[in-house]
Coordinates of C-alpha atoms in Angstrom, one line a residue:
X5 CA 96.9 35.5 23.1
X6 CA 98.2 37.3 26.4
X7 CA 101.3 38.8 27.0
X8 CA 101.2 40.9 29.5
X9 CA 103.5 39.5 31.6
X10 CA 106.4 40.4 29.1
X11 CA 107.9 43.6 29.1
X12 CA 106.8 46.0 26.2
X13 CA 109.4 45.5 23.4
X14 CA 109.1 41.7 23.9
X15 CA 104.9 41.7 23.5
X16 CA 105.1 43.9 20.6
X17 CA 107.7 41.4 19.0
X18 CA 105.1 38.6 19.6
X19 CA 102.2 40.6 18.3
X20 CA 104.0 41.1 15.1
X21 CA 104.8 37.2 14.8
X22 CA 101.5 36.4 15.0
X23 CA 101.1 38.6 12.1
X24 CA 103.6 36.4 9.8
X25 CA 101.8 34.7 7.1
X26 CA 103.4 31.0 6.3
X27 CA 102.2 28.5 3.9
X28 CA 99.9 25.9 4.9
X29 CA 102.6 23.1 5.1
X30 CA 104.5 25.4 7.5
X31 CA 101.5 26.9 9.5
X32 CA 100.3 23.0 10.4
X33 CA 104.0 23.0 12.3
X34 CA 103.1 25.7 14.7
X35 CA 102.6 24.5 18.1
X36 CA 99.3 24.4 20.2
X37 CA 99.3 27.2 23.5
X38 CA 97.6 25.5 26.7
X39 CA 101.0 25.2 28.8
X40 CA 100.0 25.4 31.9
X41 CA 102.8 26.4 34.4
X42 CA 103.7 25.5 38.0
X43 CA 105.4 29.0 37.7
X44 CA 104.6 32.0 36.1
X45 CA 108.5 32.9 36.1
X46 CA 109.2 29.6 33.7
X47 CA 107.3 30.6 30.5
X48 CA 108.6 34.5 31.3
X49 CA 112.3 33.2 31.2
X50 CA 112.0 30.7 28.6
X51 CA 110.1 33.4 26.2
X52 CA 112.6 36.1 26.7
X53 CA 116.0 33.7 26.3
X54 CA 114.2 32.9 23.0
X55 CA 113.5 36.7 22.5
X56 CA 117.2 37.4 23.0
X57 CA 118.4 34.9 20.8
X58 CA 119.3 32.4 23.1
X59 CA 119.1 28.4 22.9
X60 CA 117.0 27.3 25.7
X61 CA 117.2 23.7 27.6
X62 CA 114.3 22.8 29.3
X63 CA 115.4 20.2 32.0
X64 CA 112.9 18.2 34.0
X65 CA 111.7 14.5 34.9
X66 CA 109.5 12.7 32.4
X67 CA 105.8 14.0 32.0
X68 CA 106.3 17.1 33.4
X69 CA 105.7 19.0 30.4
X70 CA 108.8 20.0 28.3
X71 CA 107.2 19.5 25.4
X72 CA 104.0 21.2 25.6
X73 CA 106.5 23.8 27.0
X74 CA 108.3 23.7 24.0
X75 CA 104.6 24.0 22.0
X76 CA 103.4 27.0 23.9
X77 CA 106.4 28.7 22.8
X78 CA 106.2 28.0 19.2
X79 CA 102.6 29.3 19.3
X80 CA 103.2 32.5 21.1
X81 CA 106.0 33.0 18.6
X82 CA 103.8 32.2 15.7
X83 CA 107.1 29.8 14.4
X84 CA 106.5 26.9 13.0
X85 CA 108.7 24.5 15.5
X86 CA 110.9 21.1 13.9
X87 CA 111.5 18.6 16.1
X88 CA 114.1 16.1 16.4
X89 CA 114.0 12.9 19.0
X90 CA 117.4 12.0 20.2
X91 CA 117.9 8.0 20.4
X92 CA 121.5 6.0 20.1
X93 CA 120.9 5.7 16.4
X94 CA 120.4 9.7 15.9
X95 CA 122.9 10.5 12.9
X96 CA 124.0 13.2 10.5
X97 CA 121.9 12.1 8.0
X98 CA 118.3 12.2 10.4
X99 CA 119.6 15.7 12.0
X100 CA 120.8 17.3 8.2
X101 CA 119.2 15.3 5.8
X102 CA 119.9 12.6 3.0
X103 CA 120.7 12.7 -0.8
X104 CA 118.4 10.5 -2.4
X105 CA 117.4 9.6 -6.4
X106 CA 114.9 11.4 -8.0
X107 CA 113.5 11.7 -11.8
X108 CA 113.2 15.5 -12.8
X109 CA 110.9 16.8 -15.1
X110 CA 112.5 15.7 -18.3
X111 CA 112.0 12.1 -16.8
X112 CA 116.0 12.1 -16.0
X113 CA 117.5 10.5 -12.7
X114 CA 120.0 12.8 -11.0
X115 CA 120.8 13.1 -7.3
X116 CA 119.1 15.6 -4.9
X117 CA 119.8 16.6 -1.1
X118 CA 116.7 16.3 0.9
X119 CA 116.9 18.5 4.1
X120 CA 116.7 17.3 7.3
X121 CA 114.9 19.3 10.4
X122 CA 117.6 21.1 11.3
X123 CA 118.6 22.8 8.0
X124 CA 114.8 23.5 7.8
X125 CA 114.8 25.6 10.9
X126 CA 117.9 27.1 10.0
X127 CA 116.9 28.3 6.5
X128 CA 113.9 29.2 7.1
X129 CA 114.0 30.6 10.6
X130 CA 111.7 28.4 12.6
X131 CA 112.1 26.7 16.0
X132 CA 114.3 23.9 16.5
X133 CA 113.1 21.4 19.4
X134 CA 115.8 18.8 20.2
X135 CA 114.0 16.0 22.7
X136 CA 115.8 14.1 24.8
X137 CA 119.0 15.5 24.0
X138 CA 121.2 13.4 26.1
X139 CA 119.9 10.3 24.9
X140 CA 122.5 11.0 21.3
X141 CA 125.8 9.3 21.4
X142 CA 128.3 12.0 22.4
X143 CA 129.8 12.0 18.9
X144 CA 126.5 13.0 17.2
X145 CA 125.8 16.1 18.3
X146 CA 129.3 18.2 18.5
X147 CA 128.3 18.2 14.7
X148 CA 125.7 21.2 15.7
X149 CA 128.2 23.1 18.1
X150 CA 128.5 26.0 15.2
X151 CA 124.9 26.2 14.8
X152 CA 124.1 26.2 18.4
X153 CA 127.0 29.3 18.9
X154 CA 127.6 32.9 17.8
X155 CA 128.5 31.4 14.1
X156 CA 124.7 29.9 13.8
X157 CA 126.3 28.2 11.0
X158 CA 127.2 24.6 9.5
X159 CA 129.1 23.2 6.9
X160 CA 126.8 20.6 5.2
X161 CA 129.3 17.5 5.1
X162 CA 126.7 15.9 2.1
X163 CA 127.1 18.9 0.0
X164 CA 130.0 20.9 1.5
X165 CA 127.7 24.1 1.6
X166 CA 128.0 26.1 4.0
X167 CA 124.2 26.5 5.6
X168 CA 123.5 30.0 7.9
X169 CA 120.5 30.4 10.4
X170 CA 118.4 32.9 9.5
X171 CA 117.8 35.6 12.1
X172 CA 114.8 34.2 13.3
X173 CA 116.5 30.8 13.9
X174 CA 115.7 29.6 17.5
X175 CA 116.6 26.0 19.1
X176 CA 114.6 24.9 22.4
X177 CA 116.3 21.3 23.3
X178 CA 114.7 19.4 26.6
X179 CA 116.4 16.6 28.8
X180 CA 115.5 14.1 31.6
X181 CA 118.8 13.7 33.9
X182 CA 119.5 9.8 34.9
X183 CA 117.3 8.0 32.9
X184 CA 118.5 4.7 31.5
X185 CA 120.6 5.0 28.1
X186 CA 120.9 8.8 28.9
X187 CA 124.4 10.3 29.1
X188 CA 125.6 13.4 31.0
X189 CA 126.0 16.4 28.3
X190 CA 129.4 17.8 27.9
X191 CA 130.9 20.8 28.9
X192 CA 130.7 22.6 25.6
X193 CA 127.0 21.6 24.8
X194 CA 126.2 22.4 27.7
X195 CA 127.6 26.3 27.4
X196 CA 125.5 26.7 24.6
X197 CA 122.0 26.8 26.6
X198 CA 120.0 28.8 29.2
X199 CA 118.4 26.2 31.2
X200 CA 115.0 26.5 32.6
X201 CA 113.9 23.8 35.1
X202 CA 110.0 22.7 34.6
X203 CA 108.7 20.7 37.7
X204 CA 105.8 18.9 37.8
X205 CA 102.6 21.2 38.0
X206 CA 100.2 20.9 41.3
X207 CA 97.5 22.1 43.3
X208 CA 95.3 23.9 41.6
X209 CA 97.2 24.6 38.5
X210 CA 96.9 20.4 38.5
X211 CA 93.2 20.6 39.0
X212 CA 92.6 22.9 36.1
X213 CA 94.9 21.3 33.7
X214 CA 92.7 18.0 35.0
X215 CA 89.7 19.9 34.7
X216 CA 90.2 21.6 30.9
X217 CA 91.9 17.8 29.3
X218 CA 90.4 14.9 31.0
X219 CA 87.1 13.5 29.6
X220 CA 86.7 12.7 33.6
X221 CA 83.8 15.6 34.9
X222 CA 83.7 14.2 38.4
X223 CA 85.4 17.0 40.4
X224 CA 85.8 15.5 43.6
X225 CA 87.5 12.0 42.0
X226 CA 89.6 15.0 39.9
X227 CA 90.4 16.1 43.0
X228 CA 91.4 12.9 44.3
X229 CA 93.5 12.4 41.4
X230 CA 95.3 16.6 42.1
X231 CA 96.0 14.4 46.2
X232 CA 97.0 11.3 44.6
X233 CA 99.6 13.2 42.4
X234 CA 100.9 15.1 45.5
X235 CA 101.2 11.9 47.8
X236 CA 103.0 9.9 44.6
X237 CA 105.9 13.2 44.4
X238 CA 106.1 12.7 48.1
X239 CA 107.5 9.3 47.5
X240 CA 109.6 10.1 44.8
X241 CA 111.3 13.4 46.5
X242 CA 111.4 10.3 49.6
X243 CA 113.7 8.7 47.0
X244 CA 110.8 5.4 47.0
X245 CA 109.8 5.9 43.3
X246 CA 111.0 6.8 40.4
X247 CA 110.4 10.4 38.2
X248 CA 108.1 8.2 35.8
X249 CA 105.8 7.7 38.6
X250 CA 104.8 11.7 38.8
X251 CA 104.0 11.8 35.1
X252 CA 101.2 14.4 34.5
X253 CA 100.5 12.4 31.1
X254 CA 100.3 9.5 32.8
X255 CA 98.2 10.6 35.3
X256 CA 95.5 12.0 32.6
X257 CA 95.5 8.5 31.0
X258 CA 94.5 7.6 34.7
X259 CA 91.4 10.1 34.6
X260 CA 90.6 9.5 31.3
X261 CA 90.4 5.5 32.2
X262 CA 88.7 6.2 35.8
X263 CA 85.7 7.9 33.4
X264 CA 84.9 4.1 32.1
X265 CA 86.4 1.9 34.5
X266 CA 87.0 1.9 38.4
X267 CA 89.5 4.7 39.4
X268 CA 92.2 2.2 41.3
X269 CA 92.6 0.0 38.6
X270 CA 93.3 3.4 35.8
X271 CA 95.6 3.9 38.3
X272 CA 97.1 0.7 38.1
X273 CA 97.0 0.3 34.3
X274 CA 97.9 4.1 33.7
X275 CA 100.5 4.5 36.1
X276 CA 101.5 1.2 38.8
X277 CA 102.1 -1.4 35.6
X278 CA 104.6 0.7 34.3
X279 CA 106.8 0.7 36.9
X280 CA 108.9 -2.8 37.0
X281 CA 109.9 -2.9 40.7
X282 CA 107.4 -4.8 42.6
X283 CA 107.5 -2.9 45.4
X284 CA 107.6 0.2 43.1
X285 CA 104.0 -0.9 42.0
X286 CA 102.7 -1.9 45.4
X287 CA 103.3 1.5 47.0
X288 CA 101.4 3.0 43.8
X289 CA 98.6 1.4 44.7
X290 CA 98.6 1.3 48.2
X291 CA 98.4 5.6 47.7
X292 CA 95.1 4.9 45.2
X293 CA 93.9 2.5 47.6
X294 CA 93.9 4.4 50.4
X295 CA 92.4 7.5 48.5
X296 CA 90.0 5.8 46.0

């Protein structure tokens, strides 16, 4: 794996996390590299905020690769990465874990605390991925603010242990501003990240992520797809679509489609039908129409 865009203290740190040896149950939680970047300067920053020590939030629109971000780093860290997905119903109990009845090996029932993704990062100093942050009800999370500060620590409120991150402890959160049930992230949450914007990839960074994880191998419909992409952001920077309309996932479930069926209706099935504004969907496809 490549690091030479990393100054020399940070590459040899990553060469000797490669090195780690984890057991198979952890090893399988390593992310996949393959991030493909619509700037250099976005995995550099987001690599060495992790290298320092610091809790990095990836902010972008839907699609645009936050989590394959998020992936990439785990694998050039060699951590194993825990992730948690933020929703209304997010609780202690799915963020620390649960106690639960279990029969020991004398056949006896007694209670046991079964540790939730965060306290496995924490103790055994993996990556922590927090998706969709802002979609948590604002009284969930302030009960992370120690770990996500200079105390790295938490009192477990199942157990009343006190539970600190190991050094190697690192927490990567992502967020999509102004999507519906999304809330703003307070002051203090906030404070606790370095944020790295990730745009949608284009051009020919587009065409080769097209190129190396679409089963479509006709290059100049690929191409059409990198144009179709470009005029779609156009419309959304215009303020005439929304973010979901620029997905890069969605517009690889349009290449994979156009492979078997004709390339205006993947886009429509991929990427127009998902929309629910009418005139949202019509200016989709009047793009594909006048492309394809």
């Amino acid at each position: 794996m490549m690091h030479t865009q990393f100054p020399p203290e940070v590459r040899q740190h990553l060469e000797h996390k490669q090195t780690v040896v984890f057991s198979p149950e952890d090893r399988r939680l390593i992310g996949t590299a393959g991030y493909e970047a619509p700037s250099e300067d976005i995995v550099t920053d987001a690599v060495l905020a992790i290298y320092l020590g610091k809790n990095v939030l990836l902010k972008g629109p839907t699609g645009a690769g936050k989590t394959k971000l998020a992936e990439h780093i785990s694998a050039l860290f060699g951590l194993p990465m825990h992730a948690v997905n933020c929703s209304t119903d997010l609780d202690a109990e799915a963020l620390l874990g649960f106690k639960t009845l279990q029969h020991n090996a004398l056949g006896q029932s007694e209670i046991v605390f079964i540790p939730g993704p965060i306290l496995l990062a924490m103790t055994k100093g993996h990556l922590l991925y927090i998706d969709e942050i802002n979609m948590a009800k604002p009284e969930t999370l302030p009960l992370i603010n120690g770990v996500l500060d200079h105390r790295r620590s938490i009192t477990n409120p199942f157990t009343g242990e006190v539970i600190r991150a190991h050094p190697d402890f690192r927490v990567i959160a992502a967020i999509n501003e102004g999507y519906v049930g999304t809330v703003p992230m307070n002051e203090a949450l906030k404070n606790r990240f370095v944020t790295v914007e990730v745009p949608y990839l284009q051009g020919e960074g587009l065409h080769m992520l097209l190129q190396k994880n679409s089963i479509l191998h006709d290059e100049k419909l690929l191409r059409t797809f990198v144009q179709l992409s470009a005029d779609l952001l156009a419309l959304i920077e215009m303020g005439q679509l929304p973010d979901e309309a620029g997905s890069i996932r969605a517009l690889l479930d349009a290449c994979d489609l156009a492979a078997y069926i004709p390339p205006r209706r993947a886009v429509q099935r991929a990427i127009a039908d998902k929309l629910e504004d009418e005139r949202e969907r019509a200016a989709v496809m009047n793009i594909a129409e006048t492309l394809l």
